[in-house]
Amino acid sequence: SPVPFSGSLAGDMGDMKDNAPVAPYLRKICGESWTHLVDPTCKALDFIGIRTIGQLRKNLATDKARISRVLASTGFPLSIHLRIQNLLENKEIEQKTTKKMMLHLRKLSMTFNGVYVDKVEAKSEEAKKGIKKGWKVLAINKKPMHSQREIIEMISSRVAQGIPFGVEFSTSSPPPLPSQ
């Protein structure tokens, strides 16, 4: 399962030491939807001599196309390639833009891809509150959320009991990965 992280994703990745192994880095970037591709990707990178963050950074600086081919050959989508590239080059800086709101739902009218909102039904309570596709669920009732299952269980239990709940979203997180 992916390693949960806190704080700015860019800060966590940019601060990784050059001698750190690549696998934990990829797990943090991937999220649940793509974690099954980490081991084959690490084997493919190892085959071309890339075992550490420093080696990955160096190769990205000199041969981005080669790294992209390796990532594509193991099944990662373009959004992951770009995220890896941007984070290693310290181009992606996650803003600390969050929205907190209280929800009192009769039914759950949004879907999730990992911890990201994937769809919001038009004219639903969620849509009326302004919730948008791509927002990242950070916490529900101040409890940090790390998986889609956690989010759905927490919201579903509140909806079933008719209990209002607080949600904190990051509105400037990297875009969600495509659904599998």
Coordinates of C-alpha atoms in Angstrom, one line a residue:
S1 CA 0.0 0.0 0.0
P2 CA 1.2 3.5 -0.7
V3 CA 3.1 5.4 2.0
P4 CA 0.9 8.2 3.4
F5 CA 2.6 11.6 3.4
S6 CA 1.9 14.9 5.0
G7 CA 2.7 18.5 4.0
S8 CA 3.5 19.7 0.6
L9 CA 4.1 16.8 -1.9
A10 CA 6.7 18.9 -3.7
G11 CA 8.4 19.7 -0.4
D12 CA 8.5 16.0 0.6
M13 CA 10.0 15.0 -2.8
G14 CA 12.3 18.0 -3.3
D15 CA 13.9 17.3 0.1
M16 CA 14.5 13.6 -0.7
K17 CA 18.2 12.8 -0.5
D18 CA 20.0 11.8 -3.7
N19 CA 20.9 8.4 -2.2
A20 CA 17.3 7.6 -1.3
P21 CA 15.8 4.6 -3.2
V22 CA 13.3 5.3 -6.0
A23 CA 10.5 2.9 -4.8
P24 CA 9.2 4.9 -1.8
Y25 CA 9.3 8.1 -4.0
L26 CA 7.1 6.4 -6.7
R27 CA 4.7 5.0 -4.1
K28 CA 4.1 8.6 -2.7
I29 CA 3.5 9.9 -6.2
C30 CA 1.3 7.1 -7.5
G31 CA -1.4 6.7 -4.9
E32 CA -3.6 3.6 -4.7
S33 CA -4.6 3.4 -8.3
W34 CA -1.1 2.8 -9.7
T35 CA 0.9 1.3 -6.8
H36 CA 0.9 -2.1 -8.5
L37 CA 3.2 -0.6 -11.2
V38 CA 6.0 0.5 -8.7
D39 CA 7.9 -2.8 -8.5
P40 CA 8.0 -3.4 -12.3
T41 CA 9.0 0.2 -12.8
C42 CA 11.8 -0.1 -10.3
K43 CA 13.1 -3.2 -11.9
A44 CA 13.0 -1.5 -15.3
L45 CA 14.8 1.5 -13.9
D46 CA 17.3 -0.7 -12.2
F47 CA 18.0 -2.5 -15.5
I48 CA 19.2 0.9 -17.0
G49 CA 21.2 1.7 -13.8
I50 CA 18.8 3.9 -12.0
R51 CA 18.4 2.9 -8.3
T52 CA 18.4 6.2 -6.4
I53 CA 16.6 9.6 -6.5
G54 CA 20.0 11.2 -7.5
Q55 CA 20.4 8.9 -10.5
L56 CA 16.8 9.5 -11.5
R57 CA 17.2 13.3 -11.3
K58 CA 20.5 13.1 -13.3
N59 CA 19.0 10.9 -16.0
L60 CA 15.9 13.2 -16.2
A61 CA 18.2 16.1 -16.8
T62 CA 20.1 14.4 -19.5
D63 CA 17.6 12.0 -21.1
K64 CA 13.9 12.7 -20.3
A65 CA 12.8 10.6 -23.3
R66 CA 14.6 7.5 -22.0
I67 CA 12.9 7.8 -18.6
S68 CA 9.5 8.4 -20.2
R69 CA 9.9 5.3 -22.4
V70 CA 10.7 3.2 -19.2
L71 CA 7.7 4.6 -17.4
A72 CA 5.4 4.0 -20.4
S73 CA 6.7 0.5 -20.9
T74 CA 5.6 -0.4 -17.4
G75 CA 2.1 1.2 -17.8
F76 CA 2.3 4.5 -16.0
P77 CA 0.1 7.2 -17.7
L78 CA 1.5 10.5 -18.9
S79 CA 0.2 12.3 -15.8
I80 CA 2.5 10.2 -13.6
H81 CA 5.5 10.9 -16.0
L82 CA 4.9 14.6 -15.8
R83 CA 4.4 14.6 -12.0
I84 CA 7.7 12.7 -11.5
Q85 CA 9.5 15.0 -13.9
N86 CA 8.1 18.2 -12.3
L87 CA 8.7 17.1 -8.8
L88 CA 12.3 16.1 -9.4
E89 CA 12.9 19.4 -11.2
N90 CA 11.2 21.2 -8.3
K91 CA 8.8 22.9 -10.8
E92 CA 5.6 21.7 -9.0
I93 CA 4.8 23.6 -5.9
E94 CA 1.6 22.6 -4.2
Q95 CA -0.2 25.7 -2.9
K96 CA -1.7 25.5 0.6
T97 CA -5.1 26.3 -0.8
T98 CA -7.7 24.4 1.3
K99 CA -11.4 24.6 1.7
K100 CA -13.3 23.4 4.8
M101 CA -17.0 22.9 4.7
M102 CA -19.8 21.2 6.6
L103 CA -21.9 18.8 4.6
H104 CA -25.3 17.3 5.5
L105 CA -26.1 14.9 2.7
R106 CA -29.1 12.8 2.0
K107 CA -27.1 10.6 -0.4
L108 CA -23.5 10.5 -1.6
S109 CA -23.5 12.2 -5.1
M110 CA -19.8 12.2 -5.9
T111 CA -17.3 9.5 -6.7
F112 CA -13.6 9.3 -5.9
N113 CA -10.4 8.1 -7.5
G114 CA -8.2 7.4 -4.6
V115 CA -8.4 10.5 -2.3
Y116 CA -9.4 12.7 -5.2
V117 CA -13.0 13.7 -6.2
D118 CA -13.6 12.1 -9.6
K119 CA -17.2 13.2 -10.4
V120 CA -19.8 15.4 -8.8
E121 CA -23.4 15.0 -9.9
A122 CA -24.9 18.1 -11.3
K123 CA -27.5 19.8 -9.0
S124 CA -26.4 17.6 -6.0
E125 CA -25.8 19.1 -2.6
E126 CA -22.0 18.6 -3.2
A127 CA -22.3 20.6 -6.5
K128 CA -24.3 23.4 -4.7
K129 CA -21.5 23.6 -2.2
G130 CA -19.0 24.1 -5.0
I131 CA -17.1 20.8 -4.7
K132 CA -15.1 20.2 -7.9
K133 CA -13.5 17.3 -9.7
G134 CA -9.8 17.0 -8.9
W135 CA -10.1 18.3 -5.3
K136 CA -8.2 16.1 -2.8
V137 CA -9.9 15.0 0.4
L138 CA -7.5 15.8 3.2
A139 CA -9.7 15.1 6.2
I140 CA -13.2 14.3 7.3
N141 CA -14.1 15.5 10.8
K142 CA -10.5 16.4 11.3
K143 CA -9.4 12.8 10.7
P144 CA -6.8 12.6 7.9
M145 CA -7.9 10.5 4.9
H146 CA -5.4 8.2 3.1
S147 CA -7.6 6.0 0.9
Q148 CA -10.8 5.9 -1.2
R149 CA -12.2 3.2 1.1
E150 CA -11.7 5.4 4.2
I151 CA -13.4 8.3 2.6
I152 CA -16.4 6.3 1.3
E153 CA -16.8 4.5 4.7
M154 CA -16.7 7.7 6.7
I155 CA -19.1 9.6 4.4
S156 CA -21.5 6.7 4.0
S157 CA -21.8 6.2 7.7
R158 CA -22.6 9.9 8.2
V159 CA -25.1 9.9 5.4
A160 CA -26.9 6.8 6.6
Q161 CA -27.2 8.3 10.1
G162 CA -28.2 11.7 8.8
I163 CA -25.3 13.3 10.6
P164 CA -23.5 16.5 9.3
F165 CA -19.8 16.2 8.9
G166 CA -16.8 18.5 8.1
V167 CA -14.6 18.0 5.1
E168 CA -11.3 19.6 4.3
F169 CA -10.2 19.6 0.7
S170 CA -7.1 20.7 -1.1
T171 CA -8.2 22.6 -4.1
S172 CA -4.8 22.9 -5.7
S173 CA -3.5 19.3 -5.6
P174 CA -2.0 17.7 -8.7
P175 CA -4.8 16.6 -11.0
P176 CA -6.3 13.1 -10.3
L177 CA -5.0 10.1 -12.1
P178 CA -7.2 8.6 -14.7
S179 CA -9.5 5.8 -13.4
Q180 CA -8.4 2.3 -14.3

